[in-house]
Each structure stands twice: as structure tokens, then as C-alpha cells.
Coordinates of C-alpha atoms and ligand atoms in Angstrom, one line a residue:
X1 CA 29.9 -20.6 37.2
X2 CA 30.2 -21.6 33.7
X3 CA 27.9 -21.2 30.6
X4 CA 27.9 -22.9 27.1
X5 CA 27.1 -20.4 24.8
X6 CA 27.3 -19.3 20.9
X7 CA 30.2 -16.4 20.5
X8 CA 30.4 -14.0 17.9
X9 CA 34.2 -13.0 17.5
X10 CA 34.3 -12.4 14.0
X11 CA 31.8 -10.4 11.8
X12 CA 30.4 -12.3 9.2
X13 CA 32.0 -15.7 10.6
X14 CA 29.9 -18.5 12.3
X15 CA 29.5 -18.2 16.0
X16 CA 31.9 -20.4 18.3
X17 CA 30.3 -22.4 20.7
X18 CA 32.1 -22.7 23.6
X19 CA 31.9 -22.4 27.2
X20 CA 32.2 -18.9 29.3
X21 CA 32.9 -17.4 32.9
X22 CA 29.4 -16.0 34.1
X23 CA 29.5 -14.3 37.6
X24 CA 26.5 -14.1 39.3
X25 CA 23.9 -11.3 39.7
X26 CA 25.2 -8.3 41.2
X27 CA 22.6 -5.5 42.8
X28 CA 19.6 -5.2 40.8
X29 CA 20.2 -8.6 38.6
X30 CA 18.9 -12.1 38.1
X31 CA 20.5 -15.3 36.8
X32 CA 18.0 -17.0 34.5
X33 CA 18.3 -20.4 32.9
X34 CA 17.6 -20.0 29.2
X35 CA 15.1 -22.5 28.0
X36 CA 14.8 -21.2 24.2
X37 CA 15.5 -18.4 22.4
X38 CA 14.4 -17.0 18.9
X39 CA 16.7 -16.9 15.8
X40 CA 15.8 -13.1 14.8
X41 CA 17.0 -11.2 11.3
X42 CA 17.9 -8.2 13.8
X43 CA 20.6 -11.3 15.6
X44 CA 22.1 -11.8 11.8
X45 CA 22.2 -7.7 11.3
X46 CA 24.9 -8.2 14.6
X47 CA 26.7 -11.1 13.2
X48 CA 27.0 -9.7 9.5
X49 CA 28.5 -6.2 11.6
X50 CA 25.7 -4.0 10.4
X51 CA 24.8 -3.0 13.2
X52 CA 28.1 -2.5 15.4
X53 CA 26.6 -2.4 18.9
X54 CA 27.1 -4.5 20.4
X55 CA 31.2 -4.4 19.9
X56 CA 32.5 -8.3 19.5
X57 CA 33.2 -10.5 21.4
X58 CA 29.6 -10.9 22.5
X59 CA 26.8 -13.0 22.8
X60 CA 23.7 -12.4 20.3
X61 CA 20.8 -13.4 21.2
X62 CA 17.7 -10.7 22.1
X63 CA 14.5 -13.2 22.2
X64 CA 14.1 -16.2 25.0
X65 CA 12.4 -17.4 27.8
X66 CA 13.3 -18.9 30.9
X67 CA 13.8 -19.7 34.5
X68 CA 14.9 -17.7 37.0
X69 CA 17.7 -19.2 38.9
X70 CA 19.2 -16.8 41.2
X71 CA 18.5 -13.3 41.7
X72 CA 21.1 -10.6 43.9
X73 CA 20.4 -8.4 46.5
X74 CA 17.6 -5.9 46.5
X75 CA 15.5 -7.9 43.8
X76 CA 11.7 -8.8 44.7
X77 CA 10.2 -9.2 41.4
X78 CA 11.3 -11.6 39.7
X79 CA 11.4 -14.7 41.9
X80 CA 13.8 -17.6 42.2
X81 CA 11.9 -20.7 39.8
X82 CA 9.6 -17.7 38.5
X83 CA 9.3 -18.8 34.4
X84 CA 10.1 -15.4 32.9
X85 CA 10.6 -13.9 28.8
X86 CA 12.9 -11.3 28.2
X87 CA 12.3 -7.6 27.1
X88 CA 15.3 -6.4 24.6
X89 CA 14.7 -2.8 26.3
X90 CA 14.4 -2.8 30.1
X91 CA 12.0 -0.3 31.5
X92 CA 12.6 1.1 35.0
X93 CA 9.3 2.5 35.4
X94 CA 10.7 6.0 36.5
X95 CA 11.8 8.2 33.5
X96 CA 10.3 10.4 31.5
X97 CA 8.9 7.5 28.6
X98 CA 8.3 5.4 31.4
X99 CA 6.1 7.8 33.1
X100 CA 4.8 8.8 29.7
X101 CA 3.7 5.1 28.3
X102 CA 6.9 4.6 26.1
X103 CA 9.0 2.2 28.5
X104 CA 10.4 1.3 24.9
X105 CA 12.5 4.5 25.1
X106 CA 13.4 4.2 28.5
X107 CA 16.7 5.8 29.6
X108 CA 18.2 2.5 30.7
X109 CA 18.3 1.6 27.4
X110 CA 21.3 3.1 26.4
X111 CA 23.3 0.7 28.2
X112 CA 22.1 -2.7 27.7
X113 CA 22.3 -1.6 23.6
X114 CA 26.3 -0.9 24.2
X115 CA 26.2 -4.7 25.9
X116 CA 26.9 -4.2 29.4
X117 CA 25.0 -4.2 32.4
X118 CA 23.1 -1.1 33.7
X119 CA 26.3 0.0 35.4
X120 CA 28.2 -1.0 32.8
X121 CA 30.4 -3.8 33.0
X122 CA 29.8 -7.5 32.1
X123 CA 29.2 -10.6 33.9
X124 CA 30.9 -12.4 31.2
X125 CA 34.2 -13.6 30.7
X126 CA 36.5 -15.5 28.6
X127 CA 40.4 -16.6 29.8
X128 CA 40.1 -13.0 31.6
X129 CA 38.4 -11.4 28.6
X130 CA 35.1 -8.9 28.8
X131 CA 32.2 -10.6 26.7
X132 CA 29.1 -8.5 26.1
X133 CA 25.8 -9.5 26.1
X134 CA 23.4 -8.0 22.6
X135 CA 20.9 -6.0 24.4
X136 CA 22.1 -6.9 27.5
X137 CA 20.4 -10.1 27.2
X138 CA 22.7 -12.5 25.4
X139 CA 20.2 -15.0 25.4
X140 CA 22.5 -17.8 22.8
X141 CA 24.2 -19.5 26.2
X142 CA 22.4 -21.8 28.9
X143 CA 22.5 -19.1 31.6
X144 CA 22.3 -15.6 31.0
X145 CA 22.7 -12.4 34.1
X146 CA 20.5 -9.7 33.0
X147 CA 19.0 -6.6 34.6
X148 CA 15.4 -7.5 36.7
X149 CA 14.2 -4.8 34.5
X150 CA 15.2 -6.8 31.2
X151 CA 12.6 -9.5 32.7
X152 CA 8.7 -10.1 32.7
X153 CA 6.8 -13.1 34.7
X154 CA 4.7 -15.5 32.9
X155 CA 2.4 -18.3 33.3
X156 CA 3.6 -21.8 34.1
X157 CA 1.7 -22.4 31.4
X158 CA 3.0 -20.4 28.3
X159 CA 5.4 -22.5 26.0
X160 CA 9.2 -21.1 26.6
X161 CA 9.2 -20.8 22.9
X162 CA 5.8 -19.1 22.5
X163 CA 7.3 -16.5 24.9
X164 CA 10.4 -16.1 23.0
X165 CA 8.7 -15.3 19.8
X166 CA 6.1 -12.9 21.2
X167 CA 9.0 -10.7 23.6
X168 CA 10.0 -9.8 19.7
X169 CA 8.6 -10.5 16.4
X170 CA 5.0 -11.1 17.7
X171 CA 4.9 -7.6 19.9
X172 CA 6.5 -5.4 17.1
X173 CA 4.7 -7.0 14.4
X174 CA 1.3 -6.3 16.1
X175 CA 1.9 -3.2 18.2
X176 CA 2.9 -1.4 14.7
X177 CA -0.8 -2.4 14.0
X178 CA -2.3 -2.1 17.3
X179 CA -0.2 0.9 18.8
X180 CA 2.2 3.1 15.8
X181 CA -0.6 2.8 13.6
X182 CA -4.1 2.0 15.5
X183 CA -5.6 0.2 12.2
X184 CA -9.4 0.6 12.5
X185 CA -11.9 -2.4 11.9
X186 CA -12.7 -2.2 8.0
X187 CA -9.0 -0.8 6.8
X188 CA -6.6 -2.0 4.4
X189 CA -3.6 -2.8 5.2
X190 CA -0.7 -3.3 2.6
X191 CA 2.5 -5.5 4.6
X192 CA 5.9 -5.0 2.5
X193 CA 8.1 -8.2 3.3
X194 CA 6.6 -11.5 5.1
X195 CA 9.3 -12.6 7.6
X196 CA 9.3 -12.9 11.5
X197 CA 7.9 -10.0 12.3
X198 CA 5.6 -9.4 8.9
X199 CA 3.7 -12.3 9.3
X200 CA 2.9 -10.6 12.6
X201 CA 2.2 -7.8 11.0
X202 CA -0.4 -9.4 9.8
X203 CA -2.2 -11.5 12.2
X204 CA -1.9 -8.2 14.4
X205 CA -4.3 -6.9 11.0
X206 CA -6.5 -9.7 11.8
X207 CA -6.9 -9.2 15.5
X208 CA -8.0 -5.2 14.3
X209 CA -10.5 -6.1 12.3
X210 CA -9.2 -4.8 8.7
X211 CA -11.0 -6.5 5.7
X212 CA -8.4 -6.4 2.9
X213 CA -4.9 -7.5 4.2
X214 CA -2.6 -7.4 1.4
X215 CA 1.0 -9.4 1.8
X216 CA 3.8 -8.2 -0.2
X217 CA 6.9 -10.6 -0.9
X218 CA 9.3 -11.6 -3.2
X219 CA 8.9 -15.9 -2.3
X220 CA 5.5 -17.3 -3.1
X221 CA 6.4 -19.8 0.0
X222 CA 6.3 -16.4 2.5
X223 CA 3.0 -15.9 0.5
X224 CA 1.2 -18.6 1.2
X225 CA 2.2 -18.2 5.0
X226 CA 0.9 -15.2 4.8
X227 CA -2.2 -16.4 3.7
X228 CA -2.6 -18.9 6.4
X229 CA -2.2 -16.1 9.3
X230 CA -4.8 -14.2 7.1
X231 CA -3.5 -12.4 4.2
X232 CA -6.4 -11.4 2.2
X233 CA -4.9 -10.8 -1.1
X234 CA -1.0 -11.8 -1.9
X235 CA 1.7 -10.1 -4.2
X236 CA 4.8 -11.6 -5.7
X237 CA 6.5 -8.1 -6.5
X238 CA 8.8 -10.3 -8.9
X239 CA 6.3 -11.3 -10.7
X240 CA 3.9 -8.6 -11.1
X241 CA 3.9 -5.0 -10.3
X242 CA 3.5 -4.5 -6.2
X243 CA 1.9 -0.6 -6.9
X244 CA -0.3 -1.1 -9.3
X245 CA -1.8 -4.1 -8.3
X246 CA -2.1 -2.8 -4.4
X247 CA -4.2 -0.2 -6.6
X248 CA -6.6 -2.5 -8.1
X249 CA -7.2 -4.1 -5.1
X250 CA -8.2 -0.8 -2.9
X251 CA -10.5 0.2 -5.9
X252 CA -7.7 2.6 -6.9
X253 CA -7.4 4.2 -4.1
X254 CA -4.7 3.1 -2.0
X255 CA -4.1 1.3 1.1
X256 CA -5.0 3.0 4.5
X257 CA -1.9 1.6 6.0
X258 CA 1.8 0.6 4.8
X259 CA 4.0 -1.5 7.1
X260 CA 7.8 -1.4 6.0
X261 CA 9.6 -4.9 7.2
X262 CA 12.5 -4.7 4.2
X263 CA 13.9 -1.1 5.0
X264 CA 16.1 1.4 3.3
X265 CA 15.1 4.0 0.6
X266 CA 13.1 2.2 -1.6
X267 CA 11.4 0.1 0.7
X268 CA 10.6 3.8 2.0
X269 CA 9.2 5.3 -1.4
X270 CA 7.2 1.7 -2.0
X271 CA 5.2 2.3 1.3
X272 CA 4.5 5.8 0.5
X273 CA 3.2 4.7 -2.8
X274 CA 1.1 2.2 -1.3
X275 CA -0.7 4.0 0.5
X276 CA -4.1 6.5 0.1
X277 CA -4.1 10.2 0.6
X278 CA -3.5 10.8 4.4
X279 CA -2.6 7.6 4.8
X280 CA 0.3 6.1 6.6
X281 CA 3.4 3.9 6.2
X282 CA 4.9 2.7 9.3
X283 CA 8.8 1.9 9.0
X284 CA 9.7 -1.0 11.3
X285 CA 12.7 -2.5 9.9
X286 CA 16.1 -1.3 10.6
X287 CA 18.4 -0.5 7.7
X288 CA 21.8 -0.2 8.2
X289 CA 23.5 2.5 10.5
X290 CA 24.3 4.7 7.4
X291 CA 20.7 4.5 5.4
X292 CA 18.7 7.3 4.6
X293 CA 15.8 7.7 3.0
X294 CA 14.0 11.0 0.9
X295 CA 10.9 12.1 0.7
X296 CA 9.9 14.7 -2.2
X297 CA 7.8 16.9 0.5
X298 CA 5.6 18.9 -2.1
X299 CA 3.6 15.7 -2.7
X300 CA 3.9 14.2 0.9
X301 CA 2.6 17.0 2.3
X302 CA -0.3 17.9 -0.4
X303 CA -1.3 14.4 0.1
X304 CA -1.1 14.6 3.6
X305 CA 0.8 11.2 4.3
X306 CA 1.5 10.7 7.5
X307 CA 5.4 8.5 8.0
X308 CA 5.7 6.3 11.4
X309 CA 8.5 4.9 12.8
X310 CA 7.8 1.7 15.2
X311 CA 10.3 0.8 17.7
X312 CA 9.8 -2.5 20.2
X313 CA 5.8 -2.4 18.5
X314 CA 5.6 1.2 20.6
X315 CA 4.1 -0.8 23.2
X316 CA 3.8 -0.5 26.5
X317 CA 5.4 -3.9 27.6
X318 CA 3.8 -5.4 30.6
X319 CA 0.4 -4.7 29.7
X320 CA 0.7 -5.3 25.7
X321 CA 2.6 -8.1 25.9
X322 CA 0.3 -10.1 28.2
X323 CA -2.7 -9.2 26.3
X324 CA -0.6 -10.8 23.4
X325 CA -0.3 -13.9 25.6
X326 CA -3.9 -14.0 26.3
X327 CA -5.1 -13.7 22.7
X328 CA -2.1 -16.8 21.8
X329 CA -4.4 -18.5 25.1
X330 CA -8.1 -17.9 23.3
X331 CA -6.5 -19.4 19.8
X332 CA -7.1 -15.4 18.6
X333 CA -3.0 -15.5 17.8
X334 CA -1.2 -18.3 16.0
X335 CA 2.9 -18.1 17.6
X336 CA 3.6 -22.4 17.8
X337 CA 2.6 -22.2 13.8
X338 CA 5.1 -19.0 13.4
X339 CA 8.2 -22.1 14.3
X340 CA 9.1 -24.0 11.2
X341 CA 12.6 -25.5 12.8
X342 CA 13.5 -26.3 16.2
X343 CA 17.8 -26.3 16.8
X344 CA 19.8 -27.3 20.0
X345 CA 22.6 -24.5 20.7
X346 CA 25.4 -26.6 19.0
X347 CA 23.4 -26.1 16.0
X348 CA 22.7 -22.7 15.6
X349 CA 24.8 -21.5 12.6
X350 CA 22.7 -23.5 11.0
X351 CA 19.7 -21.9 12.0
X352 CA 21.1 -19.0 11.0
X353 CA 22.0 -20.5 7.6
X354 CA 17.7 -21.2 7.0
X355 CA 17.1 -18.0 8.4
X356 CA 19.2 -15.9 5.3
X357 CA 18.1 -18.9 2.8
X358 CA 14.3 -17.9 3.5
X359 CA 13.4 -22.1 4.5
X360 CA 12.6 -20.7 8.0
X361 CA 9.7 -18.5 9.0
X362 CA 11.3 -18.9 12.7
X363 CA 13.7 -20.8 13.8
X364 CA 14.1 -21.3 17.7
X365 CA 17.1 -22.6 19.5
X366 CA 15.9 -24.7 22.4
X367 CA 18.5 -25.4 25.0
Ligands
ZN1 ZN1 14.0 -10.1 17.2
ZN2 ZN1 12.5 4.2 32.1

């Protein structure tokens, strides 16, 4: 069949919309009809080359929600016309982080990264040409084939969008609360950089009952988001100095918890300063493949810091990401707000254009 879809051929070039060869689901596979999909930094960390998996040409694109279409042979779960969102790391239930509550590190993961499919070739063509899919998902095109275990059911009655949002941003932003860091009721938490997944960050704060939420950001716009998902106390760190005034808040102690969303070195050594004596700052965001960061260990360790890394919100998938759903359900988690521009897949560069400009909090291509 054929697929419209946004291409990336080019690093650091707009993305050609055009249409694509899609063959249908192989063994293990499902055709799903993509109804929206998130406009995510990590997408613009692909197109700008940072990241070089996938390699070009391919389809970016990790966030959506749809309908499943079609599925191939030996596939129970999903079913045809179940409404699904996808999972950027498919989880096959078997391995060693399966079995051990990390499905985010599951094995299969090594191959939906590199683009393909789990046995490593693409459904996706152009004019005879291999097109991979980012994260084996793809999800900038009408109709996507992904693995069955790149897929979770939902409720007829969860927004496509609202799905799309919480399969990434939402999830990491409030597993690094609720799982990498487990936040207690009464903590402070200090939240370096407000953007998609920040200002999750922060209503994942909320939702763990900590009493002094402090955002951190450069744009007083981000700010007063922040506020209105529950920032306690905001920081321009333009203006004024993020440390020191972090400081004064926590009664010069320091924050219990640091949550990294700008990455890279000093990003790194910010966190660290932010927070109390066996603390700990939790790195979320991804710097690029080359970054490094260093820690002067005599103080680290006589402080006894503690430094997290959060991948996919360490969560567990099925279980965390429908509890997410529920709290969205009770009004306990705010994801339609998180959407400040809607775009149709012809217009997508130029959701990407609002997203580096800082006019969107989240932008959502609906198809
Ligand atoms: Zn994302
Ligand atoms: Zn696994």
C-alpha cells in the first residue's frame, strides 16, 4: 500500500513530505493507522543529525496513537480496530529486564533504535529504496508497520493525542519522579529546563506530594507554564542566580531532588549543586553522542550525592502508563493543557520550527 509521510533525507534540512511503499505486517507485526503523533525535542535531536540512529532516509516520529488496521500472522494482542499508543522501546516480556521490571531495557531494543524491524529489515520503501522507521515506529506518515511489542491498547475513550503525549513526555517526565527518583510527600524538588517533558516533571511532583517545586528556565513564558501545572517557586536563571536562589528557597539547604531536562556538563554540575547532602539529581535529557560530563568525586562522595540516570521514566510500561491514563481520567494530570498547537502532516516543519523557537510547549501533528 502507500503512505503519506514526512522524510528526513538530509540532516538539518526540512522533512519532505511525500508518499511511500509500506508492505504489510510480516510475522509478529501490525499495521496501525496513525491518528496523531507528538512533535518531541528528542525527533529534532534526529533531524539536526545529533543523534545518528536512525541512519537517513527515515521517518521520525517516536510519539502517536492510533488504530490498528491489520495485524500478520501469529498476532493476538493487538486487535484489528483496537485504538492503541505506541511505546518507543518494545518489550517482549521474556528477557532479563523484562523479567526483572525494566522492559525499558529490553533486548529487542537494539533493533527498533537502528530503524528496522525486529528481524531487521524495513517495511518501507521509496522507488526501491530502504526507509527506516526512528525507533521502529516512524510515526510522521498515515500508516505506520511496527512490531506488536512496540504497541499498548487503550480506551475508546482516551484522546489519540492525550495518548501520544503520555507514550513519551508525560511517562519520562513523571516516572523520573515517581520511579528513578521515588520523591516522597513533603520533598523539594528543583526541575532544570521546562519543556515537554519538564513540565511533566513537574506535575509528576505534584501527583507525589512534594511541597516546594521549584521550575528552572531561561523564558519567563516556560515559567508561568510551569506554574500552572504546579510550580511552587519559579527561576529565570538569566535573570538571577539559579544556585543561590534554589538555596534561599530550601532554607539553605538544598533541594532533595534535581531533575536534568537541558543535558551536557554543566547542566550536570548545576543539578549537583542544587541539591542537599545525599541528595539526588536525576539526568533525563540526552546530550549529544560525544558529551561527557565530570564529577570532582572527593566532594560527591563526602556529600554523599547520589547521580540517576532516567531512561523511558524507568517505568514499567503497561502498568505505569495506564496508571498515567487514569490519573489524566480523575483530572489528577493535565496532558490536553500540555498542547499549545495542533498541525496537519503537510505542516510539520513548521511545527518543528515553534518547537526550536520555544512558542510551543507541544505541538501535535494530527493526521
Ligand atoms: Zn518524545
Ligand atoms: Zn524484553
Amino acid at each position: 500500500m502507500k503512505t503519506k509521510a514526512a522524510v528526513l533525507y538530509e540532516y538539518k534540512q526540512p522533512l519532505v513530505i511525500g508518499e511511500l511503499d509500506l508492505d504489510g505486517p510480516r510475522q509478529g507485526e501490525v499495521l496501525v493507522e496513525v491518528m496523531a503523533a507528538g512533535i518531541c525535542h528528542t525527533d529534532l535531536s534526529v533531524i539536526s543529525g545529533l543523534y545518528t540512529v536512525p541512519a537517513i532516509p527515515c521517518v521520525p516520529g517516536h510519539e502517536g496513537a492510533g488504530i490498528v488496521r491489520e495485524v500478520g500472522p501469529g498476532v493476538e494482542n493487538p486487535k484489528v480496530g483496537d485504538h492503541v499508543l505506541f511505546l518507543w522501546v518494545p518489550r517482549c516480556g521474556q528477557c532479563y529486564y523484562c523479567q526483572h521490571d525494566q522492559p525499558y531495557l529490553c533486548e529487542l531494543r537494539n533493533w527498533t533504535r537502528a530503524g528496522t524491524m525486529l528481524d531487521g529489515t524495513t517495511r518501507l520503501h521509496k522507488d526501491g529504496q530502504d526507509i527506516l522507521n526512528m525507533t521502529g515506529l516512524g510515526t510522521f506518515k498515515q500508516f505506520t508497520v511496527v512490531p506488536q511489542q512496540s504497541t499498548l491498547p487503550i480506551h475508546e475513550d482516551i484522546p489519540f493525542e492525550v495518548a501520544a503525549l503520555t507514550g513519551c513526555g508525560v511517562i519520562t517526565g513523571a516516572g523520573a519522579v515517581l520511579n528513578t527518583a521515588g520523591v516522597e510527600a513533603g520533598s523539594s524538588v528543583a526541575v532544570l529546563g521546562i519543556g515537554g517533558v519538564g513540565i511533566n516533571v513537574i506535575q509528576g511532583a505534584v501527583v507525589a506530594g512534594a511541597t516546594k517545586i521549584i521550575a528552572i528556565d531561561l523564558l519567563d513564558s516556560k515559567l508561568a507554564e510551569a506554574v500552572k501545572m504546579g510550580a511552587t517557586h519559579t527561576i529565570n536563571a538569566g535573570k538571577e542566580d539559579a544556585l543561590e536562589k534554589a538555596f534561599e528557597i530550601t532554607g539553605g539547604i538544598g533541594a532533595d531532588y534535581a531533575f536534568d531536562l537541558v543535558g551536557g556538563q554543566r547542566a550536570t554540575e548545576t543539578c549537583l549543586g542544587l541539591i542537599r547532602q545525599g541528595g539526588s539529581a536525576v539526568i533525563i535529557a540526552v546530550p549529544g553522542m560525544e558529551e561527557t560530563a565530570v564529577v570532582p568525586l572527593t566532594p560527591f562522595i563526602v556529600t554523599e550525592k547520589k547521580l540517576l540516570a532516567c531512561y523511558y521514566g524507568s517505568s514499567n510500561l503497561n502498568f505505569d502508563l495506564n496508571t498515567l491514563l487514569d490519573l489524566y481520567k480523575l483530572g489528577r494530570l493535565k496532558i490536553e493543557e500540555l498542547i499549545s498547537d495542533r498541525y496537519s502532516l503537510e505542516e510539520i516543519n513548521q511545527g518543528f520550527d515553534d518547537l526550536v523557537s520555544g512558542k510551543n510547549m507541544r505541538g501535535v501533528v494530527i493526521m
